[in-house]
PDB file of C-alpha atoms in Angstrom:
ATOM      1  CA  LEU L 192      82.606-228.939 -51.236  1.00 61.00           C
ATOM      2  CA  SER L 193      81.785-225.637 -49.552  1.00 68.00           C
ATOM      3  CA  PHE L 194      83.267-226.746 -46.228  1.00 68.00           C
ATOM      4  CA  GLY L 195      86.296-228.253 -47.927  1.00 67.00           C
ATOM      5  CA  SER L 196      86.954-225.082 -49.901  1.00 68.00           C
ATOM      6  CA  ALA L 197      86.424-222.812 -46.899  1.00 68.00           C
ATOM      7  CA  TRP L 198      88.744-224.919 -44.729  1.00 65.00           C
ATOM      8  CA  LEU L 199      91.351-224.946 -47.477  1.00 64.00           C
ATOM      9  CA  ALA L 200      91.223-221.130 -47.711  1.00 61.00           C
ATOM     10  CA  LEU L 201      91.411-220.738 -43.918  1.00 61.00           C
ATOM     11  CA  ARG L 202      94.218-223.248 -43.581  1.00 61.00           C
ATOM     12  CA  CYS L 203      96.332-221.605 -46.254  1.00 61.00           C
ATOM     13  CA  GLY L 204      95.691-218.120 -44.849  1.00 54.00           C
ATOM     14  CA  SER L 205      98.363-216.285 -42.872  1.00 51.00           C
ATOM     15  CA  ALA L 206      96.229-215.922 -39.708  1.00 52.00           C
ATOM     16  CA  PHE L 207      95.652-219.670 -39.316  1.00 53.00           C
ATOM     17  CA  GLU L 208      97.831-220.260 -36.266  1.00 55.00           C
ATOM     18  CA  SER L 209      96.013-219.649 -32.985  1.00 53.00           C
ATOM     19  CA  ARG L 210      95.523-221.438 -29.709  1.00 51.00           C
ATOM     20  CA  ILE L 211      92.544-223.470 -30.933  1.00 52.00           C
ATOM     21  CA  TRP L 212      93.658-223.981 -34.519  1.00 60.00           C
ATOM     22  CA  ARG L 213      97.313-224.815 -33.963  1.00 65.00           C
ATOM     23  CA  ARG L 214      98.728-227.445 -36.271  1.00 67.00           C
ATOM     24  CA  GLY L 215      98.357-230.928 -34.828  1.00 68.00           C
ATOM     25  CA  SER L 216      95.473-230.066 -32.495  1.00 74.00           C
ATOM     26  CA  ALA L 217      92.440-232.331 -32.427  1.00 76.00           C
ATOM     27  CA  ALA L 218      90.227-229.573 -33.883  1.00 76.00           C
ATOM     28  CA  THR L 219      92.615-228.888 -36.755  1.00 80.00           C
ATOM     29  CA  THR L 220      93.059-232.577 -37.528  1.00 82.00           C
ATOM     30  CA  LEU L 221      89.317-233.183 -37.408  1.00 82.00           C
ATOM     31  CA  CYS L 222      88.577-230.258 -39.749  1.00 82.00           C
ATOM     32  CA  THR L 223      91.393-231.228 -42.124  1.00 85.00           C
ATOM     33  CA  ALA L 224      90.140-234.833 -42.226  1.00 87.00           C
ATOM     34  CA  LEU L 225      86.578-233.608 -42.797  1.00 87.00           C
ATOM     35  CA  ALA L 226      87.700-231.293 -45.616  1.00 88.00           C
ATOM     36  CA  SER L 227      89.614-234.179 -47.182  1.00 90.00           C
ATOM     37  CA  ALA L 228      86.505-236.343 -46.881  1.00 91.00           C
ATOM     38  CA  CYS L 229      84.424-233.609 -48.571  1.00 90.00           C
ATOM     39  CA  PHE L 230      86.751-233.648 -51.559  1.00 91.00           C
ATOM     40  CA  GLY L 231      86.841-237.464 -51.386  1.00 93.00           C
ATOM     41  CA  MET L 232      83.049-237.579 -51.573  1.00 92.00           C
ATOM     42  CA  ALA L 233      83.134-235.258 -54.584  1.00 91.00           C
ATOM     43  CA  THR L 234      85.728-237.531 -56.197  1.00 92.00           C
ATOM     44  CA  ASN L 235      83.647-240.650 -55.544  1.00 91.00           C
ATOM     45  CA  VAL L 236      80.431-239.074 -56.854  1.00 89.00           C
ATOM     46  CA  ALA L 237      82.249-237.771 -59.924  1.00 89.00           C
ATOM     47  CA  MET L 238      83.814-241.180 -60.613  1.00 90.00           C
ATOM     48  CA  LYS L 239      80.463-242.929 -60.221  1.00 88.00           C
ATOM     49  CA  ARG L 240      78.748-240.554 -62.654  1.00 85.00           C
ATOM     50  CA  VAL L 241      81.590-240.621 -65.198  1.00 85.00           C
ATOM     51  CA  SER L 242      81.747-244.425 -65.106  1.00 86.00           C
ATOM     52  CA  ALA L 243      77.948-244.650 -65.464  1.00 83.00           C
ATOM     53  CA  LEU L 244      78.114-242.338 -68.465  1.00 80.00           C
ATOM     54  CA  ALA L 245      80.917-244.417 -69.997  1.00 79.00           C
ATOM     55  CA  SER L 246      78.982-247.662 -69.520  1.00 81.00           C
ATOM     56  CA  GLU L 247      75.854-246.056 -71.021  1.00 77.00           C
ATOM     57  CA  CYS L 248      77.887-244.971 -74.047  1.00 75.00           C
ATOM     58  CA  VAL L 249      79.343-248.451 -74.511  1.00 74.00           C
ATOM     59  CA  ALA L 250      75.939-250.097 -74.078  1.00 72.00           C
ATOM     60  CA  ASP L 251      74.361-247.722 -76.596  1.00 69.00           C
ATOM     61  CA  ARG L 252      77.392-247.948 -78.898  1.00 63.00           C
ATOM     62  CA  SER L 253      77.253-244.182 -79.184  1.00 56.00           C
ATOM     63  CA  LEU L 254      80.788-243.186 -78.399  1.00 51.00           C
ATOM     64  CA  GLY L 255      80.727-240.202 -80.731  1.00 53.00           C
ATOM     65  CA  PRO L 256      80.070-236.557 -79.923  1.00 52.00           C
ATOM     66  CA  ALA L 257      76.335-237.028 -80.532  1.00 46.00           C
ATOM     67  CA  ARG L 258      75.988-238.680 -77.113  1.00 53.00           C
ATOM     68  CA  GLU L 259      74.309-236.262 -74.690  1.00 58.00           C
ATOM     69  CA  ALA L 260      75.626-236.082 -71.163  1.00 62.00           C
ATOM     70  CA  ASP L 261      73.567-234.795 -68.260  1.00 74.00           C
ATOM     71  CA  ALA L 262      74.600-231.839 -66.103  1.00 76.00           C
ATOM     72  CA  LEU L 263      75.928-234.065 -63.307  1.00 76.00           C
ATOM     73  CA  ALA L 264      78.208-235.914 -65.714  1.00 79.00           C
ATOM     74  CA  LEU L 265      79.571-232.673 -67.133  1.00 81.00           C
ATOM     75  CA  ALA L 266      80.137-231.270 -63.650  1.00 82.00           C
ATOM     76  CA  ALA L 267      81.845-234.528 -62.683  1.00 83.00           C
ATOM     77  CA  LEU L 268      84.308-234.180 -65.519  1.00 85.00           C
ATOM     78  CA  LEU L 269      85.221-230.711 -64.243  1.00 87.00           C
ATOM     79  CA  VAL L 270      85.301-231.595 -60.525  1.00 87.00           C
ATOM     80  CA  LEU L 271      87.338-234.778 -60.775  1.00 88.00           C
ATOM     81  CA  PRO L 272      90.762-233.320 -61.680  1.00 90.00           C
ATOM     82  CA  VAL L 273      90.442-230.718 -58.908  1.00 89.00           C
ATOM     83  CA  ALA L 274      88.864-232.707 -56.067  1.00 90.00           C
ATOM     84  CA  ALA L 275      91.053-235.833 -56.208  1.00 90.00           C
ATOM     85  CA  PRO L 276      94.422-234.068 -55.689  1.00 91.00           C
ATOM     86  CA  LEU L 277      92.959-231.826 -52.968  1.00 88.00           C
ATOM     87  CA  GLN L 278      91.600-234.880 -51.163  1.00 91.00           C
ATOM     88  CA  LEU L 279      95.017-236.515 -51.108  1.00 91.00           C
ATOM     89  CA  TRP L 280      96.846-233.314 -50.122  1.00 89.00           C
ATOM     90  CA  LEU L 281      94.504-232.669 -47.180  1.00 87.00           C
ATOM     91  CA  LEU L 282      94.635-236.311 -46.075  1.00 90.00           C
ATOM     92  CA  ASN L 283      98.441-236.262 -46.152  1.00 89.00           C
ATOM     93  CA  SER L 284      98.350-233.035 -44.173  1.00 86.00           C
ATOM     94  CA  ALA L 285      96.075-234.557 -41.516  1.00 86.00           C
ATOM     95  CA  LEU L 286      98.292-237.644 -41.276  1.00 88.00           C
ATOM     96  CA  ALA L 287     101.466-235.560 -40.990  1.00 87.00           C
ATOM     97  CA  GLU L 288     100.086-233.423 -38.163  1.00 82.00           C
ATOM     98  CA  ALA L 289      98.364-235.941 -35.908  1.00 80.00           C
ATOM     99  CA  ARG L 290      98.476-239.491 -34.702  1.00 78.00           C
ATOM    100  CA  THR L 291      97.330-241.959 -37.331  1.00 79.00           C
ATOM    101  CA  ALA L 292      95.069-243.618 -34.750  1.00 76.00           C
ATOM    102  CA  PHE L 293      93.002-240.418 -34.723  1.00 78.00           C
ATOM    103  CA  ALA L 294      93.362-238.978 -38.239  1.00 83.00           C
ATOM    104  CA  VAL L 295      92.479-242.135 -40.187  1.00 85.00           C
ATOM    105  CA  PRO L 296      89.235-242.970 -38.327  1.00 83.00           C
ATOM    106  CA  ALA L 297      88.188-239.304 -38.473  1.00 83.00           C
ATOM    107  CA  TYR L 298      88.745-239.242 -42.242  1.00 88.00           C
ATOM    108  CA  GLN L 299      87.139-242.635 -42.894  1.00 86.00           C
ATOM    109  CA  SER L 300      84.077-241.893 -40.741  1.00 84.00           C
ATOM    110  CA  ALA L 301      83.518-238.566 -42.474  1.00 86.00           C
ATOM    111  CA  LEU L 302      84.119-240.044 -45.925  1.00 90.00           C
ATOM    112  CA  ILE L 303      81.707-242.915 -45.351  1.00 87.00           C
ATOM    113  CA  GLY L 304      79.040-240.615 -43.912  1.00 86.00           C
ATOM    114  CA  LEU L 305      79.328-238.129 -46.766  1.00 88.00           C
ATOM    115  CA  ASN L 306      79.302-240.898 -49.387  1.00 89.00           C
ATOM    116  CA  LEU L 307      76.177-242.392 -47.817  1.00 86.00           C
ATOM    117  CA  ALA L 308      74.443-239.018 -47.880  1.00 85.00           C
ATOM    118  CA  ALA L 309      75.500-238.351 -51.481  1.00 87.00           C
ATOM    119  CA  ALA L 310      74.349-241.815 -52.579  1.00 84.00           C
ATOM    120  CA  GLY L 311      70.912-241.168 -51.153  1.00 83.00           C
ATOM    121  CA  LEU L 312      70.547-237.616 -52.409  1.00 83.00           C
ATOM    122  CA  LEU L 313      72.089-237.805 -55.865  1.00 82.00           C
ATOM    123  CA  PHE L 314      71.487-241.390 -56.908  1.00 81.00           C
ATOM    124  CA  GLY L 315      68.346-242.334 -54.941  1.00 83.00           C
ATOM    125  CA  GLU L 316      69.892-245.475 -53.503  1.00 82.00           C
ATOM    126  CA  TYR L 317      67.572-245.519 -50.470  1.00 83.00           C
ATOM    127  CA  ASP L 318      64.303-245.028 -52.335  1.00 85.00           C
ATOM    128  CA  GLY L 319      63.140-248.610 -51.763  1.00 84.00           C
ATOM    129  CA  ALA L 320      64.194-248.867 -48.105  1.00 84.00           C
ATOM    130  CA  ASP L 321      61.485-249.343 -45.491  1.00 89.00           C
ATOM    131  CA  ALA L 322      61.460-247.862 -41.962  1.00 89.00           C
ATOM    132  CA  ARG L 323      63.099-250.934 -40.413  1.00 91.00           C
ATOM    133  CA  ASP L 324      66.010-250.855 -42.849  1.00 87.00           C
ATOM    134  CA  LEU L 325      66.475-247.132 -42.342  1.00 86.00           C
ATOM    135  CA  SER L 326      66.434-247.522 -38.540  1.00 89.00           C
ATOM    136  CA  PHE L 327      69.198-250.148 -38.694  1.00 88.00           C
ATOM    137  CA  PHE L 328      71.092-247.944 -41.098  1.00 84.00           C
ATOM    138  CA  GLY L 329      70.734-244.954 -38.750  1.00 85.00           C
ATOM    139  CA  GLY L 330      71.890-247.074 -35.816  1.00 87.00           C
ATOM    140  CA  GLY L 331      75.034-248.020 -37.695  1.00 84.00           C
ATOM    141  CA  VAL L 332      75.766-244.390 -38.534  1.00 82.00           C
ATOM    142  CA  LEU L 333      75.260-243.442 -34.867  1.00 84.00           C
ATOM    143  CA  CYS L 334      77.671-246.204 -33.773  1.00 84.00           C
ATOM    144  CA  ALA L 335      80.299-244.850 -36.149  1.00 79.00           C
ATOM    145  CA  ALA L 336      79.740-241.318 -34.808  1.00 80.00           C
ATOM    146  CA  ALA L 337      80.050-242.576 -31.222  1.00 82.00           C
ATOM    147  CA  GLY L 338      83.322-244.294 -32.071  1.00 79.00           C
ATOM    148  CA  LEU L 339      84.671-241.103 -33.594  1.00 75.00           C
ATOM    149  CA  ALA L 340      83.573-239.097 -30.545  1.00 76.00           C
ATOM    150  CA  THR L 341      85.432-241.596 -28.354  1.00 78.00           C
ATOM    151  CA  LEU L 342      88.576-241.126 -30.433  1.00 72.00           C
ATOM    152  CA  VAL L 343      88.277-237.341 -30.147  1.00 69.00           C
ATOM    153  CA  ALA L 344      87.894-237.620 -26.381  1.00 71.00           C
ATOM    154  CA  ALA L 345      90.842-240.013 -26.207  1.00 70.00           C
ATOM    155  CA  SER L 346      93.050-237.561 -28.067  1.00 66.00           C
ATOM    156  CA  LEU L 347      92.144-234.774 -25.637  1.00 63.00           C
ATOM    157  CA  ILE L 348      92.588-236.726 -22.383  1.00 61.00           C
ATOM    158  CA  PRO L 349      96.037-237.858 -21.216  1.00 59.00           C
ATOM    159  CA  HIS L 350      96.442-241.634 -21.530  1.00 57.00           C
ATOM    160  CA  ARG L 351      96.665-242.385 -17.786  1.00 56.00           C
ATOM    161  CA  ARG L 352      93.423-240.528 -17.069  1.00 60.00           C
ATOM    162  CA  LEU L 353      91.766-242.177 -20.074  1.00 56.00           C
ATOM    163  CA  ALA L 354      92.816-245.638 -18.885  1.00 58.00           C
ATOM    164  CA  ALA L 355      91.447-244.900 -15.413  1.00 60.00           C
ATOM    165  CA  ALA L 356      88.173-243.595 -16.858  1.00 61.00           C
ATOM    166  CA  THR L 357      87.840-246.636 -19.126  1.00 60.00           C
ATOM    167  CA  THR L 358      88.477-248.995 -16.214  1.00 61.00           C
ATOM    168  CA  THR L 359      85.871-247.174 -14.104  1.00 66.00           C
ATOM    169  CA  LEU L 360      83.304-247.331 -16.926  1.00 62.00           C
ATOM    170  CA  ALA L 361      83.991-251.037 -17.509  1.00 60.00           C
ATOM    171  CA  ALA L 362      83.605-251.755 -13.785  1.00 63.00           C
ATOM    172  CA  ALA L 363      80.344-249.798 -13.669  1.00 63.00           C
ATOM    173  CA  ALA L 364      79.021-251.664 -16.710  1.00 59.00           C
ATOM    174  CA  ALA L 365      79.987-255.012 -15.195  1.00 60.00           C
ATOM    175  CA  THR L 366      78.274-254.079 -11.909  1.00 66.00           C
ATOM    176  CA  ALA L 367      75.132-252.960 -13.728  1.00 59.00           C
ATOM    177  CA  ALA L 368      75.042-256.176 -15.757  1.00 54.00           C
ATOM    178  CA  ALA L 369      75.334-258.325 -12.635  1.00 50.00           C
TER     179      ALA L 369
END
């Protein structure tokens, strides 16, 4: 949430426009997508905790005010109405400024990565995983990061040069495999 809030303040500030941070640039789109993903992660964590609290209340049949909620559930109730609209506003902003082929994978990769981290840290979902499982998990995260890096590079290189570079890499890989 800190990055998302800081990016939101910077983006709405009057000195935002510069050579690096111009609207529609790869850096701006990437940061806007990441900020949206930060608020999306907060929304997902809040929804998970609120729904867990609701199911606990129903299971215990204690729907009255005597039911105690933990600090995370109370924070979730406060974060949810703020984080969800900010997530959608920043995502719409990223989509309006850049090509969808870049903005959507940047947002989804960041959202998935942040949700995975939050699941492990806040809910202990990886407590029973052994080293082999974690290595496969880490490999999958690295593949997603490599795909995002490729998309960033593709957005910075003109298409003709990118096609030539891709053809050269494919030829080199084919030669190495033979």
